[in-house]
Structures are given as C-alpha cells and as structure tokens.
PDB file of C-alpha atoms in Angstrom:
ATOM      1  CA  GLU A 791      33.504   3.323   8.974  1.00  0.00           C
ATOM      2  CA  VAL A 792      31.354   1.888   6.216  1.00  0.00           C
ATOM      3  CA  GLN A 793      32.094   3.384   2.808  1.00  0.00           C
ATOM      4  CA  LEU A 794      30.455   2.849  -0.563  1.00  0.00           C
ATOM      5  CA  GLN A 795      32.141   4.486  -3.527  1.00  0.00           C
ATOM      6  CA  GLU A 796      30.357   4.395  -6.846  1.00  0.00           C
ATOM      7  CA  SER A 797      32.160   5.030 -10.106  1.00  0.00           C
ATOM      8  CA  GLY A 798      31.575   4.787 -13.822  1.00  0.00           C
ATOM      9  CA  GLY A 799      28.950   7.450 -14.322  1.00  0.00           C
ATOM     10  CA  ASP A 800      29.329   9.282 -17.621  1.00  0.00           C
ATOM     11  CA  LEU A 801      27.652  10.976 -20.539  1.00  0.00           C
ATOM     12  CA  VAL A 802      26.503   8.272 -22.951  1.00  0.00           C
ATOM     13  CA  GLN A 803      24.544   8.265 -26.161  1.00  0.00           C
ATOM     14  CA  ARG A 804      20.997   7.016 -26.345  1.00  0.00           C
ATOM     15  CA  GLY A 805      21.102   3.283 -27.036  1.00  0.00           C
ATOM     16  CA  GLY A 806      24.597   2.990 -25.641  1.00  0.00           C
ATOM     17  CA  SER A 807      26.041   0.944 -22.803  1.00  0.00           C
ATOM     18  CA  LEU A 808      27.726   1.787 -19.533  1.00  0.00           C
ATOM     19  CA  GLY A 809      29.022  -0.090 -16.521  1.00  0.00           C
ATOM     20  CA  LEU A 810      28.872   1.164 -12.946  1.00  0.00           C
ATOM     21  CA  SER A 811      30.950  -0.109 -10.048  1.00  0.00           C
ATOM     22  CA  CYS A 812      30.666   0.259  -6.294  1.00  0.00           C
ATOM     23  CA  ALA A 813      33.583  -0.404  -3.970  1.00  0.00           C
ATOM     24  CA  VAL A 814      32.467  -1.367  -0.483  1.00  0.00           C
ATOM     25  CA  SER A 815      34.545  -1.232   2.673  1.00  0.00           C
ATOM     26  CA  GLY A 816      34.006  -1.283   6.414  1.00  0.00           C
ATOM     27  CA  LEU A 817      31.501  -4.127   6.520  1.00  0.00           C
ATOM     28  CA  SER A 818      31.311  -7.825   5.742  1.00  0.00           C
ATOM     29  CA  PHE A 819      30.289  -7.419   2.125  1.00  0.00           C
ATOM     30  CA  LYS A 820      29.958 -11.137   1.432  1.00  0.00           C
ATOM     31  CA  ILE A 821      26.970 -11.474   3.765  1.00  0.00           C
ATOM     32  CA  ARG A 822      25.124  -8.322   2.695  1.00  0.00           C
ATOM     33  CA  ASN A 823      22.384  -8.097   0.111  1.00  0.00           C
ATOM     34  CA  MET A 824      22.677  -5.059  -2.143  1.00  0.00           C
ATOM     35  CA  ASN A 825      20.515  -2.699  -4.186  1.00  0.00           C
ATOM     36  CA  TRP A 826      20.933  -0.107  -6.876  1.00  0.00           C
ATOM     37  CA  VAL A 827      18.604   2.862  -6.504  1.00  0.00           C
ATOM     38  CA  ARG A 828      18.456   5.802  -8.885  1.00  0.00           C
ATOM     39  CA  GLN A 829      17.100   9.323  -8.860  1.00  0.00           C
ATOM     40  CA  ALA A 830      16.240  11.301 -11.980  1.00  0.00           C
ATOM     41  CA  PRO A 831      17.039  15.035 -11.833  1.00  0.00           C
ATOM     42  CA  GLY A 832      14.595  16.759  -9.494  1.00  0.00           C
ATOM     43  CA  LYS A 833      12.614  13.542  -8.990  1.00  0.00           C
ATOM     44  CA  GLY A 834      12.127  10.918  -6.321  1.00  0.00           C
ATOM     45  CA  LEU A 835      13.864   7.652  -5.590  1.00  0.00           C
ATOM     46  CA  GLU A 836      13.459   4.573  -7.767  1.00  0.00           C
ATOM     47  CA  TRP A 837      14.696   1.128  -6.777  1.00  0.00           C
ATOM     48  CA  ILE A 838      16.054  -0.672  -9.858  1.00  0.00           C
ATOM     49  CA  ALA A 839      17.953  -3.823  -8.898  1.00  0.00           C
ATOM     50  CA  TYR A 840      18.658  -6.235  -6.025  1.00  0.00           C
ATOM     51  CA  ILE A 841      21.214  -8.979  -5.579  1.00  0.00           C
ATOM     52  CA  SER A 842      21.458 -11.374  -2.676  1.00  0.00           C
ATOM     53  CA  ALA A 843      24.707 -11.942  -0.805  1.00  0.00           C
ATOM     54  CA  ASP A 844      25.529 -15.104  -2.711  1.00  0.00           C
ATOM     55  CA  SER A 845      24.201 -13.792  -6.063  1.00  0.00           C
ATOM     56  CA  SER A 846      21.550 -16.527  -6.134  1.00  0.00           C
ATOM     57  CA  THR A 847      18.603 -14.126  -6.131  1.00  0.00           C
ATOM     58  CA  LEU A 848      18.215 -11.181  -8.471  1.00  0.00           C
ATOM     59  CA  HIS A 849      15.322  -8.776  -8.863  1.00  0.00           C
ATOM     60  CA  TYR A 850      14.832  -5.918 -11.307  1.00  0.00           C
ATOM     61  CA  ALA A 851      12.391  -3.101 -11.778  1.00  0.00           C
ATOM     62  CA  ASP A 852      10.287  -3.448 -14.914  1.00  0.00           C
ATOM     63  CA  SER A 853      11.834  -0.226 -16.221  1.00  0.00           C
ATOM     64  CA  VAL A 854      15.274  -1.861 -16.510  1.00  0.00           C
ATOM     65  CA  GLU A 855      14.488  -5.575 -16.839  1.00  0.00           C
ATOM     66  CA  GLY A 856      16.304  -7.036 -19.817  1.00  0.00           C
ATOM     67  CA  ARG A 857      18.581  -4.023 -20.238  1.00  0.00           C
ATOM     68  CA  PHE A 858      20.442  -3.824 -16.906  1.00  0.00           C
ATOM     69  CA  THR A 859      22.392  -6.560 -15.120  1.00  0.00           C
ATOM     70  CA  ILE A 860      23.399  -6.472 -11.455  1.00  0.00           C
ATOM     71  CA  SER A 861      26.343  -8.541 -10.288  1.00  0.00           C
ATOM     72  CA  ARG A 862      28.933  -8.668  -7.541  1.00  0.00           C
ATOM     73  CA  ASP A 863      32.386  -9.964  -6.722  1.00  0.00           C
ATOM     74  CA  ASN A 864      32.620 -10.848  -3.038  1.00  0.00           C
ATOM     75  CA  GLY A 865      36.352 -11.390  -3.327  1.00  0.00           C
ATOM     76  CA  LYS A 866      36.770  -7.781  -4.425  1.00  0.00           C
ATOM     77  CA  ASN A 867      34.024  -6.306  -2.214  1.00  0.00           C
ATOM     78  CA  ALA A 868      32.476  -4.845  -5.345  1.00  0.00           C
ATOM     79  CA  LEU A 869      29.001  -4.386  -6.761  1.00  0.00           C
ATOM     80  CA  TYR A 870      28.316  -3.759 -10.423  1.00  0.00           C
ATOM     81  CA  LEU A 871      25.553  -2.579 -12.709  1.00  0.00           C
ATOM     82  CA  GLN A 872      25.892  -3.180 -16.428  1.00  0.00           C
ATOM     83  CA  MET A 873      23.516  -1.020 -18.423  1.00  0.00           C
ATOM     84  CA  SER A 874      22.654  -1.339 -22.104  1.00  0.00           C
ATOM     85  CA  GLY A 875      20.033   0.089 -24.431  1.00  0.00           C
ATOM     86  CA  LEU A 876      20.187   3.314 -22.481  1.00  0.00           C
ATOM     87  CA  ARG A 877      17.258   5.698 -22.766  1.00  0.00           C
ATOM     88  CA  ASP A 878      16.780   9.350 -21.901  1.00  0.00           C
ATOM     89  CA  GLU A 879      14.779   8.314 -18.833  1.00  0.00           C
ATOM     90  CA  ASP A 880      17.797   6.434 -17.464  1.00  0.00           C
ATOM     91  CA  THR A 881      19.463   9.776 -16.752  1.00  0.00           C
ATOM     92  CA  GLY A 882      20.061  10.353 -13.076  1.00  0.00           C
ATOM     93  CA  VAL A 883      22.150   9.665 -10.015  1.00  0.00           C
ATOM     94  CA  TYR A 884      22.745   5.978  -9.308  1.00  0.00           C
ATOM     95  CA  TYR A 885      23.206   4.913  -5.699  1.00  0.00           C
ATOM     96  CA  CYS A 886      24.786   1.727  -4.449  1.00  0.00           C
ATOM     97  CA  VAL A 887      22.895   0.714  -1.297  1.00  0.00           C
ATOM     98  CA  VAL A 888      23.341  -1.884   1.431  1.00  0.00           C
ATOM     99  CA  VAL A 889      20.163  -3.751   2.320  1.00  0.00           C
ATOM    100  CA  GLY A 890      19.008  -4.021   5.914  1.00  0.00           C
ATOM    101  CA  GLY A 891      18.138  -2.027   8.999  1.00  0.00           C
ATOM    102  CA  GLY A 892      19.234  -2.310  12.614  1.00  0.00           C
ATOM    103  CA  VAL A 893      20.989  -5.670  12.904  1.00  0.00           C
ATOM    104  CA  ALA A 894      18.769  -7.269  10.274  1.00  0.00           C
ATOM    105  CA  LEU A 895      20.153  -8.076   6.835  1.00  0.00           C
ATOM    106  CA  SER A 896      16.936  -8.733   4.933  1.00  0.00           C
ATOM    107  CA  PHE A 897      15.280  -6.413   2.414  1.00  0.00           C
ATOM    108  CA  TYR A 898      12.297  -6.323   4.780  1.00  0.00           C
ATOM    109  CA  TYR A 899      14.229  -3.874   6.952  1.00  0.00           C
ATOM    110  CA  GLY A 900      15.019  -1.133   4.488  1.00  0.00           C
ATOM    111  CA  MET A 901      18.320   0.146   3.129  1.00  0.00           C
ATOM    112  CA  ASP A 902      20.764   1.298   5.749  1.00  0.00           C
ATOM    113  CA  VAL A 903      23.933   2.474   3.986  1.00  0.00           C
ATOM    114  CA  TRP A 904      24.030   4.558   0.812  1.00  0.00           C
ATOM    115  CA  GLY A 905      26.888   5.627  -1.400  1.00  0.00           C
ATOM    116  CA  HIS A 906      27.222   9.201  -2.593  1.00  0.00           C
ATOM    117  CA  GLY A 907      26.029   8.288  -6.059  1.00  0.00           C
ATOM    118  CA  THR A 908      27.396   8.467  -9.582  1.00  0.00           C
ATOM    119  CA  THR A 909      25.742  10.450 -12.368  1.00  0.00           C
ATOM    120  CA  VAL A 910      24.620   8.928 -15.647  1.00  0.00           C
ATOM    121  CA  THR A 911      23.503  11.242 -18.429  1.00  0.00           C
ATOM    122  CA  VAL A 912      21.925   9.820 -21.565  1.00  0.00           C
ATOM    123  CA  SER A 913      21.835  12.141 -24.508  1.00  0.00           C
ATOM    124  CA  SER A 914      21.342  11.966 -28.234  1.00  0.00           C
TER     125      SER A 914
ATOM    126  CA  ASP B 383       3.154  -3.548  -7.787  1.00  0.00           C
ATOM    127  CA  ILE B 384       2.536  -1.753  -4.507  1.00  0.00           C
ATOM    128  CA  TYR B 385       2.036   1.985  -4.863  1.00  0.00           C
ATOM    129  CA  MET B 386       3.029   4.341  -2.075  1.00  0.00           C
ATOM    130  CA  THR B 387       1.347   7.706  -1.636  1.00  0.00           C
ATOM    131  CA  GLN B 388       2.725  10.371   0.672  1.00  0.00           C
ATOM    132  CA  SER B 389       1.008  13.441   1.991  1.00  0.00           C
ATOM    133  CA  PRO B 390       1.511  16.279   2.074  1.00  0.00           C
ATOM    134  CA  SER B 391       3.913  16.699  -0.832  1.00  0.00           C
ATOM    135  CA  SER B 392       5.450  19.666   0.951  1.00  0.00           C
ATOM    136  CA  VAL B 393       5.185  21.357   4.306  1.00  0.00           C
ATOM    137  CA  SER B 394       6.495  24.628   5.621  1.00  0.00           C
ATOM    138  CA  ALA B 395       7.557  24.484   9.233  1.00  0.00           C
ATOM    139  CA  SER B 396       9.690  26.231  11.806  1.00  0.00           C
ATOM    140  CA  VAL B 397      12.335  24.992  14.193  1.00  0.00           C
ATOM    141  CA  GLY B 398      10.576  23.454  17.176  1.00  0.00           C
ATOM    142  CA  ASP B 399       7.412  22.537  15.283  1.00  0.00           C
ATOM    143  CA  ARG B 400       5.845  19.097  15.388  1.00  0.00           C
ATOM    144  CA  VAL B 401       5.635  17.653  11.869  1.00  0.00           C
ATOM    145  CA  THR B 402       3.623  14.646  10.746  1.00  0.00           C
ATOM    146  CA  ILE B 403       3.908  12.943   7.363  1.00  0.00           C
ATOM    147  CA  THR B 404       1.541  10.226   6.149  1.00  0.00           C
ATOM    148  CA  CYS B 405       2.264   7.342   3.806  1.00  0.00           C
ATOM    149  CA  ARG B 406      -0.373   5.033   2.354  1.00  0.00           C
ATOM    150  CA  ALA B 407       0.210   1.736   0.611  1.00  0.00           C
ATOM    151  CA  SER B 408      -2.048   0.474  -2.190  1.00  0.00           C
ATOM    152  CA  GLN B 409      -2.270  -2.899  -0.432  1.00  0.00           C
ATOM    153  CA  SER B 410      -1.395  -4.291   2.960  1.00  0.00           C
ATOM    154  CA  ILE B 411       2.321  -4.435   3.717  1.00  0.00           C
ATOM    155  CA  GLY B 412       2.119  -5.368   7.390  1.00  0.00           C
ATOM    156  CA  ALA B 413       4.825  -3.353   9.125  1.00  0.00           C
ATOM    157  CA  TRP B 414       7.334  -3.619   6.304  1.00  0.00           C
ATOM    158  CA  LEU B 415       7.882   0.085   5.842  1.00  0.00           C
ATOM    159  CA  ALA B 416      10.942   2.302   6.012  1.00  0.00           C
ATOM    160  CA  TRP B 417      11.411   6.065   6.190  1.00  0.00           C
ATOM    161  CA  TYR B 418      14.332   8.041   4.792  1.00  0.00           C
ATOM    162  CA  LEU B 419      15.527  11.647   4.893  1.00  0.00           C
ATOM    163  CA  GLN B 420      17.367  13.108   1.948  1.00  0.00           C
ATOM    164  CA  ARG B 421      19.046  16.416   2.601  1.00  0.00           C
ATOM    165  CA  PRO B 422      19.702  18.629  -0.433  1.00  0.00           C
ATOM    166  CA  GLY B 423      22.586  17.314  -2.509  1.00  0.00           C
ATOM    167  CA  LYS B 424      23.071  14.290  -0.263  1.00  0.00           C
ATOM    168  CA  ALA B 425      22.251  10.611  -0.350  1.00  0.00           C
ATOM    169  CA  PRO B 426      19.197   9.416   1.579  1.00  0.00           C
ATOM    170  CA  GLN B 427      19.632   8.072   5.094  1.00  0.00           C
ATOM    171  CA  LEU B 428      17.534   5.450   6.830  1.00  0.00           C
ATOM    172  CA  LEU B 429      15.536   6.818   9.761  1.00  0.00           C
ATOM    173  CA  ILE B 430      12.949   4.171  10.585  1.00  0.00           C
ATOM    174  CA  TYR B 431      12.528   0.523   9.591  1.00  0.00           C
ATOM    175  CA  ASN B 432       9.822  -2.000  10.360  1.00  0.00           C
ATOM    176  CA  ALA B 433       7.396   0.947  10.551  1.00  0.00           C
ATOM    177  CA  ALA B 434       8.457   2.031  14.037  1.00  0.00           C
ATOM    178  CA  ALA B 435      12.032   0.929  14.771  1.00  0.00           C
ATOM    179  CA  LEU B 436      14.547   3.751  15.037  1.00  0.00           C
ATOM    180  CA  GLN B 437      17.736   3.173  13.067  1.00  0.00           C
ATOM    181  CA  ARG B 438      20.844   3.445  15.261  1.00  0.00           C
ATOM    182  CA  GLY B 439      22.158   6.960  15.502  1.00  0.00           C
ATOM    183  CA  VAL B 440      18.829   8.579  14.604  1.00  0.00           C
ATOM    184  CA  PRO B 441      17.547  11.068  17.206  1.00  0.00           C
ATOM    185  CA  SER B 442      14.573  10.069  19.327  1.00  0.00           C
ATOM    186  CA  ARG B 443      12.534  13.054  18.097  1.00  0.00           C
ATOM    187  CA  PHE B 444      11.779  10.867  15.067  1.00  0.00           C
ATOM    188  CA  SER B 445       9.074   8.260  15.483  1.00  0.00           C
ATOM    189  CA  GLY B 446       7.096   6.015  13.176  1.00  0.00           C
ATOM    190  CA  SER B 447       3.777   4.272  13.543  1.00  0.00           C
ATOM    191  CA  GLY B 448       1.171   2.407  11.565  1.00  0.00           C
ATOM    192  CA  SER B 449       0.565  -0.933   9.913  1.00  0.00           C
ATOM    193  CA  GLU B 450      -1.129  -2.566   6.931  1.00  0.00           C
ATOM    194  CA  THR B 451      -1.790   0.399   4.609  1.00  0.00           C
ATOM    195  CA  GLU B 452      -1.419   3.562   6.655  1.00  0.00           C
ATOM    196  CA  PHE B 453       1.754   4.867   8.240  1.00  0.00           C
ATOM    197  CA  THR B 454       2.978   8.031   9.919  1.00  0.00           C
ATOM    198  CA  LEU B 455       6.344   9.644  10.500  1.00  0.00           C
ATOM    199  CA  THR B 456       6.420  12.243  13.273  1.00  0.00           C
ATOM    200  CA  ILE B 457       9.163  14.690  14.119  1.00  0.00           C
ATOM    201  CA  SER B 458       8.383  15.913  17.626  1.00  0.00           C
ATOM    202  CA  SER B 459      10.461  19.094  17.537  1.00  0.00           C
ATOM    203  CA  LEU B 460      11.917  20.047  14.171  1.00  0.00           C
ATOM    204  CA  GLN B 461      15.608  20.899  14.150  1.00  0.00           C
ATOM    205  CA  PRO B 462      17.578  22.792  11.459  1.00  0.00           C
ATOM    206  CA  GLU B 463      19.236  19.578  10.251  1.00  0.00           C
ATOM    207  CA  ASP B 464      15.829  17.950   9.672  1.00  0.00           C
ATOM    208  CA  PHE B 465      14.983  20.027   6.615  1.00  0.00           C
ATOM    209  CA  GLY B 466      14.951  18.058   3.396  1.00  0.00           C
ATOM    210  CA  THR B 467      12.789  15.505   1.625  1.00  0.00           C
ATOM    211  CA  TYR B 468      11.324  12.497   3.393  1.00  0.00           C
ATOM    212  CA  TYR B 469      10.492   9.259   1.583  1.00  0.00           C
ATOM    213  CA  CYS B 470       8.617   6.192   2.670  1.00  0.00           C
ATOM    214  CA  GLN B 471       9.409   2.822   1.074  1.00  0.00           C
ATOM    215  CA  GLN B 472       7.540  -0.450   1.186  1.00  0.00           C
ATOM    216  CA  CYS B 473       9.826  -3.375   2.038  1.00  0.00           C
ATOM    217  CA  ASN B 474       7.169  -6.063   1.720  1.00  0.00           C
ATOM    218  CA  SER B 475       7.829  -7.325  -1.776  1.00  0.00           C
ATOM    219  CA  PHE B 476       9.592  -6.714  -5.059  1.00  0.00           C
ATOM    220  CA  PRO B 477       9.536  -4.376  -6.846  1.00  0.00           C
ATOM    221  CA  LEU B 478      10.485  -2.228  -3.871  1.00  0.00           C
ATOM    222  CA  THR B 479       8.702   1.093  -4.208  1.00  0.00           C
ATOM    223  CA  PHE B 480       9.038   4.556  -2.720  1.00  0.00           C
ATOM    224  CA  GLY B 481       6.530   7.263  -2.042  1.00  0.00           C
ATOM    225  CA  GLY B 482       6.822  10.477  -4.020  1.00  0.00           C
ATOM    226  CA  GLY B 483       8.439  12.356  -1.154  1.00  0.00           C
ATOM    227  CA  THR B 484       7.505  15.101   1.281  1.00  0.00           C
ATOM    228  CA  LYS B 485       9.637  18.214   1.210  1.00  0.00           C
ATOM    229  CA  VAL B 486      10.003  19.838   4.625  1.00  0.00           C
ATOM    230  CA  GLU B 487      11.113  23.431   4.263  1.00  0.00           C
ATOM    231  CA  ILE B 488      11.287  26.576   6.273  1.00  0.00           C
TER     232      ILE B 488
END
C-alpha cells in the first residue's frame, strides 16, 4: 500500500520559517515526480511546487517563488518543503502528492496519490 | 497562467441522479485535464486523467469528456460516497492550476 505521511506543520509567526517533510513508502520513490499542494481554510486547492524524480527540474507557483524550496532525498524516500518569510496567506493544509495517473509518471497525467496533509498556521 | 473555471459552483442532487460538471480553460490545453473528488475532511483523490481516462479503482459511473478548452465530468448515478467537492486541474503546463471547485451536496 502506498503511504505518504507529512509532518512538520505548526503554528509559526508571520515572517518566520518552517520545514515540512513527507515520508513515502509503498512505491518506487526515486522514479516519481512530486508536488506540494496546499489548501487554505475553506478554500480550493493550490499547487505550489514540483520536483522531478532526479531533482533536476523544479517549478514553483508565483505565490511562493523565492520563499519556499522543494527538495528530496531519494535514499530516504523523503520529500521536503522549506518555507521562509511566511505570510498569513500561507496558512492551510499542505499535501505531499505523487505525480502521475494510470501507469504514466508525467505531470501531464495528474496527481494520483495524496498524503493526509499537515497544517501550517501563520499568525502574528 | 491558465485559468480554470468550473460550473456550477454547487449542485444539490439526490442518490441516483445524473450530475454533470463543466470546466473551462482560459486557453487550449489539449486533453491534459484531471478531475478530483475531495470528500469532507479528506485529501483529494484522482478520478480522471487525460480528460477521459478513468483512474484505476474509480467506479465506471464516473466519466470525463472534452478537449481544448471545454471539459465535462459526468456521474451517471450519484451514490452516497460521491458527495463532496470536485476539482478540475489543467496538466498542460506550469503553473499547474485548479478550478474553484464544485460542491455536490444532498
């Protein structure tokens, strides 16, 4: 069974920093591209960051570019999101997500496995 | 950026009803579209990818169609476990973007 377990969510002050982790099991992590997707309270889904399987390609949403950094450790089957300069609008649930659909591994095919999410609250 | 617009934003339906949700893209995305269901308090799950391909394990009452800028998700006979919020997502290019969601409720 594929499992994604996010951790690191916390209450943090505006302007502060926080690191999220995602432990992945049950699939060949080293060949899977990964996303972080977040959801503000009562709002819709927002994609924020992508990393290719070999870490050679990174993409960020404009809303987090320059403040957030996605990374991975294929030896540890782990995905990370380092966040700095946190703002009120960064509050929400952060999901670790495996890219792909069906037997395809590309971002063209959606996002087929989601973690349960970890909650980040930014407050003054 | 590609903007995704869903309609309706909410729909009231009963078990057994046929439900159709529309998603429009601000520019052509070919067939690079996915649909998700998010049940209350849960993470989203992938239903449809490549506009019309059913993700493994998803019941056949779900179907997707469309291309370029207009897409449709149809639930042929709504079941109790189908209530929640549905999102479309364009998979054509970064930044990946979602529609605002369609809440399907009783």
